[in-house]
Amino acid sequence: VAHQETHGFQTEVKQLLQLMIHSLYSNKEIFLRELVSNAADAADKLRFRALSDNSLYENDGELRVRLSVDKDANTITIADNGIGMTRDQIIEHLGTIAKSGTKEFFSQLSGDQAKDSKLIGQFGVGFYSAFIVADKVTVRSRAAGVDASQGVEWQSAGEGDFTVADIEKKDRGTEIILHLRDDEKEFLDDWRLRSIVSKYSDHINIPVEMYKEEEPERDGPAGPDGEPGEKIPAVPAHWEAVNKATALWNRDKSDVSDDEYKEFYKHISHDFADPLLWSHNKVEGKTEYTSLLYIPSKAPFDMWNRDQKHGLKLFVQRVFIMDDAEQFMPTYLRFVKGLLDSNDLPLNVSREILQDNKITQAMRQGCTKRVLQMLEKLAKNDAEKYQLFWNEFGNVLKEGPAEDFSNKEKVASLLRFASTHNDNDAQNVSLDDYISRMKEGQDKIYFVSADSFAAAKSSPHLEVFRKKGIEVLLLSDRIDEWLMQHLTEYSEKALQSISRGDLDLGELEDEDSKKAQEEAEKEVEGVLERIKTVLGEKVSDVKFTHRLTDSPACVVVDEYGMSTQMIKLMQAAGQ
Ligand code: ADP
Ligand code: MG
């Protein structure tokens, strides 16, 4: 080996390795899924690059990954002929975690292994999972299109550091050699490996091959009268695919099992947990494409990081084009993972071409509709599961009415709120639930918003509503104010803040109480004028109110002014 160097792992990698080895012990076979998944990604990347430079195939265009074992050396080798890595890439990709927000994520870990191992699930494990079963990992790689002398060897025991050295490597691609821990010898078993591949990697779209020993010529089954059967010819040793090796999304829905959909999700999303829900569709007609869209079960730790990549994996006619194509999903559905395979886009499509493209737009509309439909169906058929979705992603969905005018009503029907009906902070009341409980003569949907649920719940504005038994939605998320500015109507009913302007309860007001109110106002004649003089410029007006039953007074914003919540938001933003 030449030019050998030792590098330290990024701190977060060290933490990840520690946690992973302990927490994934009962599920250690997933290391193979992760390594095969990376090999398939490497094949996708090569195919894409070769679209514009066919020489990268180096006369070997049959992309595949091969598994082999060496029982004497105690090793498993996973070898692909994909894109490969240069020395710099290997140091970067196998020494750091290239995800923004990682540092923050790790700084939040509690140090309690049981708790933290749950968090790491949503983080994804990837290459480093090799160390669950191996106490030494050797990676030999050579990037497509470079000279055989530019190979690189990476080696680590999964502790603090790794070495890299220059090597000669004739074959393009990456070879990962796992030196198994003493108690992990079960993975040397051919049958065990095959069953792991079919469990986790059947959907991978390149062949996952294992070596089959030579089968000598033998006798076929004997005939009915005991005469010898025909000879079955010898089969020379060969590499044999042990997976289906077809693109899962091209298969018929009825041929794909739930488990396959779940494993495929883990492959494309780099998530570790099962998805909550998915929808697989072949769209024909003016624009033709296949979509496979997933809703994760957990929000990623970086969902609020605006720079974080999101979007769908894009294929054109089965050829992988790019990850994170964000043009196909509105921002308020940024939690959706999945892929699109278009028949119409050109193979040389770029992010620039995708922008302002009619085909893109049609696909985006189609996908948006699919996701909303999938959520509607879930809400209708499985409220409990829908609630799980809402608790994870509800606050993102609330960006919908502002962003997507054409689907405003649909998104609104998916929203869930806390309300005085339940009087707790669980957000599980839909606008339709609310409407079904509206009082005779009530024509508006009432809400109050505050900094916290406790503040909303004890708002003095609520008093008259509680007295009259009228339900009020209790809003306390930061985004709610923004939401309500854009959601002024649902199902032809106005949404009305109860802390805004003159509250006109319309037909809910009865004649008797109006009379009583007038009398009450007469009793305190002169008070208004005195308060006005005292407060002077500080307020724009002082009025009688009959909204309050226990509190003596409250501050309101006039009908067109900024709400107190919005004022606080603006102040927080430094305006
Ligand atoms: P992820 O797959 O989520 O990116 P991994 O930890 O599995 O994370 O892999 C880290 C990176 O290492 C990959 O993104 C890729 O750039 C590189 N890599 C891993 N395995 C291979 C491989 N077989 N061929 C080429 N690059 C690879
Ligand atoms: Mg990976």
Coordinates of C-alpha atoms and ligand atoms in Angstrom, one line a residue:
V1 CA 0.0 0.0 0.0
A2 CA 1.1 3.5 -0.8
H3 CA 0.4 6.9 0.6
Q4 CA -1.3 5.6 3.7
E5 CA -2.9 8.1 6.0
T6 CA -4.9 7.9 9.2
H7 CA -8.0 10.1 9.7
G8 CA -10.3 10.5 12.7
F9 CA -14.0 10.0 12.3
Q10 CA -16.2 13.1 12.8
T11 CA -17.5 13.1 16.4
E12 CA -21.0 12.4 15.3
V13 CA -19.9 9.3 13.4
K14 CA -18.2 8.0 16.6
Q15 CA -21.4 8.5 18.5
L16 CA -23.5 6.9 15.8
L17 CA -21.2 3.8 15.7
Q18 CA -21.4 3.5 19.5
L19 CA -25.2 3.7 19.6
M20 CA -25.7 1.5 16.6
I21 CA -23.7 -1.4 17.7
H22 CA -25.6 -1.5 21.0
S23 CA -29.1 -0.7 19.8
L24 CA -29.4 -2.7 16.6
Y25 CA -28.2 -5.9 18.1
S26 CA -31.5 -7.6 17.7
N27 CA -31.8 -6.6 14.1
K28 CA -28.3 -6.9 12.9
E29 CA -29.0 -8.5 9.5
I30 CA -30.0 -5.0 8.2
F31 CA -26.3 -4.3 7.5
L32 CA -26.8 -6.3 4.3
R33 CA -29.8 -4.3 3.3
E34 CA -27.8 -1.0 3.8
L35 CA -24.8 -2.2 1.8
V36 CA -26.9 -3.6 -1.0
S37 CA -28.9 -0.4 -1.0
N38 CA -25.7 1.6 -1.4
A39 CA -24.5 -0.6 -4.2
A40 CA -27.8 -0.1 -6.1
D41 CA -27.5 3.7 -5.6
A42 CA -24.0 3.5 -7.0
A43 CA -25.3 1.7 -10.1
D44 CA -28.1 4.3 -10.5
K45 CA -25.5 7.1 -10.3
L46 CA -23.3 5.4 -12.9
R47 CA -26.1 4.9 -15.3
F48 CA -27.0 8.5 -15.0
R49 CA -23.5 9.8 -15.6
A50 CA -23.1 7.4 -18.5
L51 CA -26.0 9.0 -20.3
S52 CA -23.7 11.8 -21.2
D53 CA -20.4 9.8 -21.2
N54 CA -20.8 6.2 -22.3
S55 CA -17.1 5.5 -21.8
L56 CA -17.7 5.3 -18.1
Y57 CA -19.1 1.8 -18.5
E58 CA -15.6 0.7 -19.6
N59 CA -17.2 -2.0 -21.7
D60 CA -19.0 -3.4 -18.7
G61 CA -22.6 -2.1 -18.7
E62 CA -24.2 -5.0 -16.8
L63 CA -24.5 -3.5 -13.4
R64 CA -24.9 -5.8 -10.5
V65 CA -23.8 -6.5 -7.0
R66 CA -22.1 -9.7 -5.9
L67 CA -22.1 -11.3 -2.4
S68 CA -19.5 -13.9 -1.5
V69 CA -18.1 -15.4 1.6
D70 CA -14.8 -16.8 2.6
K71 CA -15.3 -19.2 5.5
D72 CA -11.6 -19.5 6.2
A73 CA -11.0 -15.8 6.4
N74 CA -14.3 -15.2 8.1
T75 CA -15.3 -12.5 5.7
I76 CA -18.3 -11.5 3.6
T77 CA -17.7 -9.4 0.5
I78 CA -20.2 -7.1 -1.2
A79 CA -18.8 -6.0 -4.6
D80 CA -20.5 -3.7 -7.1
N81 CA -19.5 -2.3 -10.4
G82 CA -21.2 1.1 -9.8
I83 CA -19.8 4.6 -9.8
G84 CA -17.1 3.9 -7.3
M85 CA -15.3 6.5 -5.1
T86 CA -12.2 8.5 -5.4
R87 CA -9.8 8.9 -2.4
D88 CA -11.3 12.3 -1.5
Q89 CA -14.9 11.0 -1.8
I90 CA -14.2 8.0 0.4
I91 CA -12.7 10.2 3.1
E92 CA -15.7 12.4 2.9
H93 CA -18.5 9.8 2.6
L94 CA -17.2 7.2 4.9
G95 CA -15.8 9.5 7.6
T96 CA -18.5 12.1 8.1
I97 CA -22.3 12.3 8.1
A98 CA -23.2 14.5 5.2
K99 CA -26.5 15.8 6.5
S100 CA -27.0 19.3 7.8
G101 CA -28.4 19.4 11.2
T102 CA -26.6 16.3 12.3
K103 CA -24.6 18.1 15.0
E104 CA -27.8 19.5 16.5
F105 CA -29.4 16.1 16.4
F106 CA -26.6 14.4 18.2
S107 CA -26.3 17.1 20.8
Q108 CA -29.9 16.4 21.7
L109 CA -29.2 12.8 22.6
S110 CA -29.7 12.1 26.2
G111 CA -27.0 9.6 26.8
D112 CA -29.6 7.0 27.8
Q113 CA -29.0 4.3 25.3
A114 CA -32.5 2.8 25.3
K115 CA -34.0 6.2 24.5
D116 CA -31.4 7.3 22.0
S117 CA -31.5 4.2 20.0
K118 CA -35.1 5.0 19.2
L119 CA -34.0 8.3 17.8
I120 CA -31.3 6.9 15.7
G121 CA -33.9 4.8 13.9
Q122 CA -35.4 7.9 12.3
F123 CA -31.9 9.1 11.5
G124 CA -31.0 6.2 9.2
V125 CA -27.9 4.1 9.6
G126 CA -26.4 3.4 6.2
F127 CA -22.8 2.3 5.6
Y128 CA -21.8 2.4 9.3
S129 CA -24.2 -0.5 10.1
A130 CA -21.4 -2.8 8.7
F131 CA -19.9 -2.5 12.2
I132 CA -22.8 -4.2 13.8
V133 CA -21.4 -7.5 12.6
A134 CA -17.8 -6.7 11.7
D135 CA -14.9 -5.7 13.9
K136 CA -13.0 -4.6 10.8
V137 CA -14.2 -3.3 7.5
T138 CA -12.1 -2.9 4.4
V139 CA -13.5 -0.9 1.5
R140 CA -11.7 -1.0 -1.9
S141 CA -13.0 1.3 -4.5
R142 CA -12.1 2.8 -7.9
A143 CA -14.2 5.5 -9.5
A144 CA -15.7 5.0 -13.0
G145 CA -13.5 6.5 -15.7
V146 CA -10.3 6.8 -13.9
D147 CA -7.1 4.7 -14.2
A148 CA -6.7 1.4 -12.4
S149 CA -3.8 2.9 -10.4
Q150 CA -6.2 5.4 -8.8
G151 CA -7.9 2.9 -6.6
V152 CA -8.3 3.5 -2.8
E153 CA -8.4 1.3 0.2
W154 CA -10.2 2.4 3.3
Q155 CA -10.0 0.4 6.5
S156 CA -11.4 0.8 10.0
A157 CA -12.2 -1.1 13.2
G158 CA -15.1 1.2 13.7
E159 CA -13.5 3.0 16.7
G160 CA -12.0 6.4 16.5
D161 CA -10.3 6.4 13.1
F162 CA -9.8 4.9 9.7
T163 CA -6.9 4.6 7.2
V164 CA -6.8 5.3 3.5
A165 CA -4.2 4.2 1.0
D166 CA -3.7 4.1 -2.7
I167 CA -4.1 0.8 -4.4
E168 CA -4.3 -0.7 -7.9
K169 CA -7.9 -1.8 -8.7
K170 CA -8.6 -3.2 -12.1
D171 CA -12.4 -3.4 -11.8
R172 CA -14.5 -0.3 -11.5
G173 CA -16.7 0.0 -8.4
T174 CA -16.7 -0.7 -4.7
E175 CA -15.9 -3.8 -2.8
I176 CA -16.7 -4.0 0.9
I177 CA -15.1 -6.7 2.9
L178 CA -16.6 -7.4 6.4
H179 CA -14.3 -9.2 8.8
L180 CA -17.0 -10.8 10.9
R181 CA -17.0 -10.7 14.7
D182 CA -16.4 -14.1 16.3
D183 CA -20.1 -14.5 17.3
E184 CA -21.5 -13.5 13.9
K185 CA -20.3 -16.5 11.9
E186 CA -23.9 -17.4 11.0
F187 CA -23.7 -14.8 8.2
L188 CA -21.2 -17.0 6.4
D189 CA -24.0 -19.4 5.7
D190 CA -25.1 -19.3 2.1
W191 CA -28.7 -20.0 2.9
R192 CA -28.8 -17.4 5.6
L193 CA -27.5 -14.7 3.2
R194 CA -30.0 -15.7 0.5
S195 CA -32.9 -15.4 2.9
I196 CA -31.7 -12.0 4.1
V197 CA -31.5 -10.8 0.5
S198 CA -35.0 -12.0 -0.4
K199 CA -36.3 -10.5 2.8
Y200 CA -34.8 -7.0 2.5
S201 CA -33.5 -6.5 -1.0
D202 CA -35.7 -8.4 -3.4
H203 CA -37.0 -5.1 -4.9
I204 CA -33.5 -3.8 -5.7
N205 CA -33.4 -3.1 -9.4
I206 CA -30.0 -4.6 -10.2
P207 CA -29.2 -8.3 -9.8
V208 CA -27.9 -9.3 -6.4
E209 CA -25.8 -12.3 -7.3
M210 CA -24.3 -15.2 -5.3
Y211 CA -21.9 -17.8 -6.5
K212 CA -23.4 -21.1 -7.3
E213 CA -20.9 -24.1 -7.2
E214 CA -20.6 -26.4 -10.2
E215 CA -23.3 -29.1 -10.3
P216 CA -22.0 -32.3 -11.8
E217 CA -24.1 -34.3 -14.3
R218 CA -26.6 -36.5 -12.5
D219 CA -29.5 -38.9 -13.1
G220 CA -33.0 -37.5 -13.5
P221 CA -35.9 -39.0 -11.6
A222 CA -36.5 -42.7 -12.4
G223 CA -39.4 -43.6 -14.7
P224 CA -42.6 -45.4 -13.6
D225 CA -41.1 -48.9 -14.2
G226 CA -37.9 -48.1 -12.4
E227 CA -36.0 -47.4 -15.6
P228 CA -33.2 -44.8 -15.1
G229 CA -34.3 -41.2 -15.8
E230 CA -32.7 -39.0 -18.3
K231 CA -29.3 -37.5 -17.5
I232 CA -29.4 -33.9 -16.2
P233 CA -26.4 -32.1 -17.6
A234 CA -23.7 -30.6 -15.5
V235 CA -24.1 -26.9 -14.7
P236 CA -20.8 -25.1 -14.4
A237 CA -20.2 -22.8 -11.5
H238 CA -21.8 -19.3 -12.1
W239 CA -23.1 -16.2 -10.5
E240 CA -26.8 -16.3 -10.0
A241 CA -29.3 -13.5 -9.2
V242 CA -31.0 -14.2 -5.9
N243 CA -33.5 -11.3 -6.1
K244 CA -36.2 -10.3 -8.6
A245 CA -34.1 -7.5 -9.9
T246 CA -36.9 -5.6 -11.5
A247 CA -37.9 -2.0 -10.7
L248 CA -40.6 -2.5 -8.0
W249 CA -42.6 0.5 -9.2
N250 CA -43.1 -1.1 -12.6
R251 CA -44.7 -4.1 -11.2
D252 CA -48.4 -4.5 -10.8
K253 CA -49.7 -3.3 -7.5
S254 CA -51.3 -6.7 -6.9
D255 CA -47.9 -8.4 -7.3
V256 CA -46.1 -6.3 -4.6
S257 CA -46.5 -7.2 -1.0
D258 CA -46.7 -4.7 1.9
D259 CA -43.4 -5.9 3.1
E260 CA -41.8 -5.2 -0.3
Y261 CA -43.3 -1.7 -0.3
K262 CA -41.9 -1.1 3.2
E263 CA -38.4 -2.3 2.4
F264 CA -38.4 -0.3 -0.8
Y265 CA -39.3 2.7 1.2
K266 CA -36.3 2.2 3.5
H267 CA -34.1 1.9 0.4
I268 CA -35.2 5.1 -1.2
S269 CA -35.8 7.2 1.9
H270 CA -32.8 6.1 3.9
D271 CA -35.2 6.0 6.8
F272 CA -35.0 3.2 9.2
A273 CA -38.7 2.9 10.3
D274 CA -41.6 1.6 8.4
P275 CA -43.7 4.1 6.4
L276 CA -47.1 5.1 7.7
L277 CA -48.8 4.9 4.3
W278 CA -48.1 4.8 0.6
S279 CA -49.8 5.1 -2.8
H280 CA -48.6 3.6 -6.0
N281 CA -50.1 4.8 -9.3
K282 CA -49.6 4.4 -13.0
V283 CA -50.9 7.6 -14.7
E284 CA -51.8 7.3 -18.4
G285 CA -53.0 9.9 -20.8
K286 CA -51.5 13.3 -21.7
T287 CA -48.7 12.9 -19.3
E288 CA -47.5 9.4 -18.5
Y289 CA -45.7 8.5 -15.3
T290 CA -45.6 6.2 -12.4
S291 CA -45.6 7.6 -8.9
L292 CA -44.9 5.8 -5.6
L293 CA -45.5 8.2 -2.8
Y294 CA -44.9 7.5 0.9
I295 CA -45.8 9.2 4.1
P296 CA -43.2 8.5 6.8
S297 CA -44.3 7.5 10.2
K298 CA -42.0 10.0 12.0
A299 CA -41.0 13.5 11.2
P300 CA -37.3 13.8 10.4
F301 CA -35.3 15.6 13.0
D302 CA -34.6 18.4 10.4
M303 CA -38.0 19.0 9.1
W304 CA -37.9 22.7 10.1
N305 CA -34.5 23.2 8.6
R306 CA -35.3 25.2 5.5
D307 CA -32.1 24.2 3.8
Q308 CA -32.6 20.5 4.2
K309 CA -33.1 18.7 0.9
H310 CA -36.5 17.2 0.2
G311 CA -38.4 16.0 -2.7
L312 CA -38.9 12.9 -4.8
K313 CA -36.4 10.6 -6.6
L314 CA -36.8 11.2 -10.3
F315 CA -36.5 8.5 -13.0
V316 CA -37.0 9.0 -16.7
Q317 CA -37.9 5.7 -18.5
R318 CA -36.5 3.6 -15.6
V319 CA -33.2 5.5 -15.6
F320 CA -32.4 7.3 -12.3
I321 CA -32.0 11.0 -12.9
M322 CA -31.8 12.8 -9.5
D323 CA -32.6 12.7 -5.8
D324 CA -34.6 15.3 -4.0
A325 CA -36.4 16.7 -7.0
E326 CA -38.4 19.3 -5.0
Q327 CA -40.4 20.6 -8.0
F328 CA -42.9 17.8 -7.8
M329 CA -44.3 18.5 -4.4
P330 CA -45.5 21.7 -2.8
T331 CA -43.5 22.8 0.2
Y332 CA -46.4 22.0 2.6
L333 CA -46.1 18.4 1.6
R334 CA -42.3 18.3 2.0
F335 CA -42.5 15.3 4.3
V336 CA -43.6 13.1 1.4
K337 CA -40.9 10.6 0.1
G338 CA -41.0 8.5 -3.0
L339 CA -40.3 8.4 -6.6
L340 CA -41.5 9.4 -10.0
D341 CA -40.8 7.7 -13.3
S342 CA -41.7 9.8 -16.2
N343 CA -42.2 8.7 -19.8
D344 CA -42.3 12.3 -21.2
L345 CA -39.3 14.1 -19.7
P346 CA -36.1 14.0 -21.7
L347 CA -33.3 11.9 -20.3
N348 CA -31.0 14.9 -20.1
V349 CA -33.5 16.8 -17.9
S350 CA -31.9 19.1 -15.4
R351 CA -33.2 21.0 -12.4
E352 CA -33.3 24.1 -14.6
I353 CA -35.4 22.4 -17.2
L354 CA -37.8 21.1 -14.5
Q355 CA -38.5 24.6 -13.4
D356 CA -41.3 26.1 -15.4
N357 CA -42.0 23.0 -17.3
K358 CA -45.5 22.0 -18.3
I359 CA -44.9 18.3 -17.7
T360 CA -43.4 19.0 -14.3
Q361 CA -46.5 21.1 -13.5
A362 CA -48.9 18.4 -14.5
M363 CA -47.0 15.8 -12.5
R364 CA -46.9 18.1 -9.5
Q365 CA -50.6 18.6 -9.6
G366 CA -51.2 14.9 -10.0
C367 CA -48.9 14.0 -7.1
T368 CA -50.4 16.7 -4.8
K369 CA -53.8 15.4 -5.5
R370 CA -52.7 11.8 -4.7
V371 CA -51.2 12.7 -1.4
L372 CA -54.3 14.7 -0.4
Q373 CA -56.5 11.8 -1.4
M374 CA -54.4 9.3 0.4
L375 CA -54.7 11.5 3.6
E376 CA -58.4 12.0 3.2
K377 CA -58.9 8.3 2.9
L378 CA -56.9 7.6 5.9
A379 CA -58.7 10.3 7.9
K380 CA -62.0 8.7 6.9
N381 CA -61.1 5.0 7.4
D382 CA -58.6 5.1 10.3
A383 CA -58.9 8.2 12.5
E384 CA -56.4 6.8 15.0
K385 CA -53.7 6.4 12.4
Y386 CA -54.6 9.7 10.9
Q387 CA -54.0 11.2 14.3
L388 CA -50.5 9.8 14.3
F389 CA -49.9 11.5 11.0
W390 CA -51.3 14.7 12.3
N391 CA -49.2 14.8 15.4
E392 CA -46.1 14.4 13.3
F393 CA -46.8 16.6 10.3
G394 CA -49.9 18.7 11.1
N395 CA -47.9 21.9 11.5
V396 CA -46.4 21.5 8.1
L397 CA -49.8 20.8 6.5
K398 CA -51.0 24.1 8.1
E399 CA -48.8 25.9 5.6
G400 CA -51.1 24.5 2.9
P401 CA -54.0 27.1 2.6
A402 CA -51.5 29.9 2.2
E403 CA -49.4 28.1 -0.4
D404 CA -52.0 26.2 -2.5
F405 CA -55.1 28.1 -3.3
S406 CA -56.6 25.5 -5.6
N407 CA -56.5 22.8 -2.9
K408 CA -57.4 25.1 0.0
E409 CA -60.7 23.4 0.8
K410 CA -59.2 19.9 0.7
V411 CA -56.3 20.9 2.9
A412 CA -58.7 22.6 5.3
S413 CA -60.8 19.4 5.6
L414 CA -57.6 17.6 6.8
L415 CA -56.8 20.1 9.5
R416 CA -57.3 19.2 13.2
F417 CA -57.7 21.5 16.1
A418 CA -58.0 21.6 19.8
S419 CA -61.4 22.9 20.8
T420 CA -63.6 23.8 23.8
H421 CA -65.6 20.7 22.9
N422 CA -62.9 18.4 24.4
D423 CA -61.3 21.1 26.4
N424 CA -57.9 19.5 26.2
D425 CA -54.9 20.2 24.0
A426 CA -55.3 17.2 21.7
Q427 CA -55.6 18.5 18.1
N428 CA -58.3 16.1 16.9
V429 CA -61.3 18.2 15.9
S430 CA -61.9 18.7 12.2
L431 CA -63.8 21.6 10.7
D432 CA -66.5 19.2 9.6
D433 CA -66.8 17.9 13.2
Y434 CA -67.2 21.5 14.3
I435 CA -69.8 22.3 11.7
S436 CA -71.8 19.2 12.7
R437 CA -72.0 20.5 16.2
M438 CA -72.9 24.1 15.3
K439 CA -75.8 25.6 17.2
E440 CA -79.1 26.5 15.5
G441 CA -78.7 29.9 13.9
Q442 CA -74.8 29.8 14.1
D443 CA -73.2 30.6 10.7
K444 CA -69.6 31.1 11.6
I445 CA -66.7 28.9 12.8
Y446 CA -65.3 30.6 15.9
F447 CA -61.7 30.4 17.0
V448 CA -59.4 32.0 19.5
S449 CA -55.6 32.1 19.2
A450 CA -53.0 32.6 21.9
D451 CA -49.3 31.9 22.7
S452 CA -50.1 28.7 24.5
F453 CA -52.9 26.3 24.9
A454 CA -53.4 27.3 28.5
A455 CA -53.7 30.9 27.4
A456 CA -56.2 30.1 24.6
K457 CA -58.2 28.0 26.9
S458 CA -58.5 30.7 29.6
S459 CA -59.1 33.6 27.2
P460 CA -61.7 36.0 28.6
H461 CA -63.2 36.1 25.1
L462 CA -64.4 32.6 25.6
E463 CA -66.8 33.4 28.5
V464 CA -69.9 34.2 26.5
F465 CA -69.3 31.2 24.2
R466 CA -69.0 28.9 27.1
K467 CA -72.2 30.3 28.6
K468 CA -74.1 29.8 25.4
G469 CA -72.5 26.4 24.7
I470 CA -71.0 27.4 21.4
E471 CA -67.8 25.5 20.5
V472 CA -64.6 27.5 19.9
L473 CA -61.4 26.2 18.3
L474 CA -58.4 26.8 20.5
L475 CA -55.3 27.7 18.5
S476 CA -51.9 28.0 20.0
D477 CA -49.3 26.9 17.4
R478 CA -47.0 29.6 16.0
I479 CA -48.2 28.8 12.5
D480 CA -51.9 29.2 13.3
E481 CA -52.0 32.9 12.9
W482 CA -50.6 32.6 9.4
L483 CA -53.0 29.8 8.7
M484 CA -56.0 31.8 9.7
Q485 CA -55.0 34.8 7.6
H486 CA -55.4 32.5 4.6
L487 CA -58.2 30.3 5.7
T488 CA -61.1 32.8 6.0
E489 CA -63.8 30.4 4.9
Y490 CA -64.6 26.7 4.9
S491 CA -67.6 24.9 3.5
E492 CA -69.1 28.4 2.9
K493 CA -68.8 29.3 6.6
A494 CA -66.6 32.2 7.7
L495 CA -63.9 31.6 10.2
Q496 CA -64.1 34.2 12.9
S497 CA -61.7 35.1 15.5
I498 CA -63.5 35.8 18.8
S499 CA -61.0 38.4 19.9
R500 CA -61.4 40.6 16.9
G501 CA -63.7 43.6 16.3
D502 CA -67.3 43.8 17.4
L503 CA -68.5 40.4 18.0
D504 CA -71.7 39.9 16.2
L505 CA -73.3 36.7 17.4
G506 CA -76.1 37.3 14.9
E507 CA -79.0 35.1 15.4
L508 CA -77.4 33.5 18.4
E509 CA -78.3 36.6 20.3
D510 CA -81.8 36.5 21.8
E511 CA -84.2 39.4 22.2
D512 CA -84.4 39.2 26.0
S513 CA -80.6 39.4 26.5
K514 CA -80.4 42.4 24.2
K515 CA -82.8 44.3 26.4
A516 CA -81.0 43.3 29.5
Q517 CA -77.8 44.5 27.9
E518 CA -79.2 47.9 27.2
E519 CA -80.3 48.2 30.8
A520 CA -76.9 47.1 32.1
E521 CA -75.2 49.7 29.9
K522 CA -77.5 52.5 31.3
E523 CA -76.5 51.5 34.9
V524 CA -72.9 52.3 34.3
E525 CA -73.4 55.5 32.3
G526 CA -70.4 57.8 32.2
V527 CA -67.9 55.0 32.9
L528 CA -66.9 54.7 29.3
E529 CA -66.0 58.4 29.1
R530 CA -63.9 58.3 32.2
I531 CA -61.9 55.3 31.0
K532 CA -61.4 56.9 27.7
T533 CA -60.0 60.0 29.3
V534 CA -57.6 58.0 31.5
L535 CA -56.3 55.8 28.7
G536 CA -56.2 58.6 26.2
E537 CA -54.0 57.9 23.1
K538 CA -53.1 54.4 24.3
V539 CA -56.2 53.0 22.8
S540 CA -58.3 53.7 19.7
D541 CA -61.6 53.2 21.4
V542 CA -63.3 51.9 24.5
K543 CA -66.6 50.0 24.1
F544 CA -69.1 48.1 26.1
T545 CA -69.0 44.4 25.7
H546 CA -71.3 41.6 26.7
R547 CA -68.9 38.9 25.7
L548 CA -67.4 38.7 29.2
T549 CA -69.2 37.0 32.0
D550 CA -66.5 36.9 34.7
S551 CA -63.7 39.3 33.6
P552 CA -64.3 43.0 33.9
A553 CA -62.5 44.1 30.7
C554 CA -60.4 42.8 27.8
V555 CA -58.3 44.1 24.9
V556 CA -59.5 43.6 21.4
V557 CA -58.2 44.3 17.9
D558 CA -60.4 46.1 15.5
E559 CA -61.7 44.1 12.5
Y560 CA -59.0 45.1 10.1
G561 CA -56.0 45.6 12.5
M562 CA -53.3 43.1 13.1
S563 CA -54.1 40.6 15.7
T564 CA -52.2 40.6 19.0
Q565 CA -50.6 37.3 18.0
M566 CA -49.5 38.7 14.7
I567 CA -48.1 41.8 16.5
K568 CA -46.1 39.5 18.8
L569 CA -44.8 37.5 15.8
M570 CA -43.7 40.7 14.0
Q571 CA -42.0 41.9 17.1
A572 CA -40.2 38.6 17.5
A573 CA -39.0 38.9 13.9
G574 CA -37.6 42.3 14.8
Q575 CA -40.1 44.4 12.9
Ligands
ADP1 P1 -26.8 7.2 2.4 O1 -26.9 6.0 1.6 O2 -28.0 7.6 3.2 O3 -26.2 8.4 1.6 P2 -24.7 5.7 3.7 O4 -24.1 5.8 5.0 O5 -25.4 4.4 3.3 O6 -25.7 6.9 3.6 O7 -23.6 6.0 2.6 C1 -22.8 7.2 2.6 C2 -22.3 7.6 1.3 O8 -21.2 6.8 0.9 C3 -23.2 7.4 0.1 O9 -24.1 8.5 0.0 C4 -22.3 7.3 -1.0 O10 -21.9 8.6 -1.5 C5 -21.1 6.6 -0.4 N1 -21.1 5.1 -0.7 C6 -21.5 4.2 0.1 N2 -21.4 3.0 -0.5 C7 -21.1 3.2 -1.7 C8 -20.8 2.3 -2.9 N3 -21.0 1.0 -2.8 N4 -20.4 2.9 -4.0 C9 -20.3 4.2 -4.1 N5 -20.5 5.1 -3.1 C10 -20.9 4.6 -1.9
MG2 MG -27.2 4.1 2.2

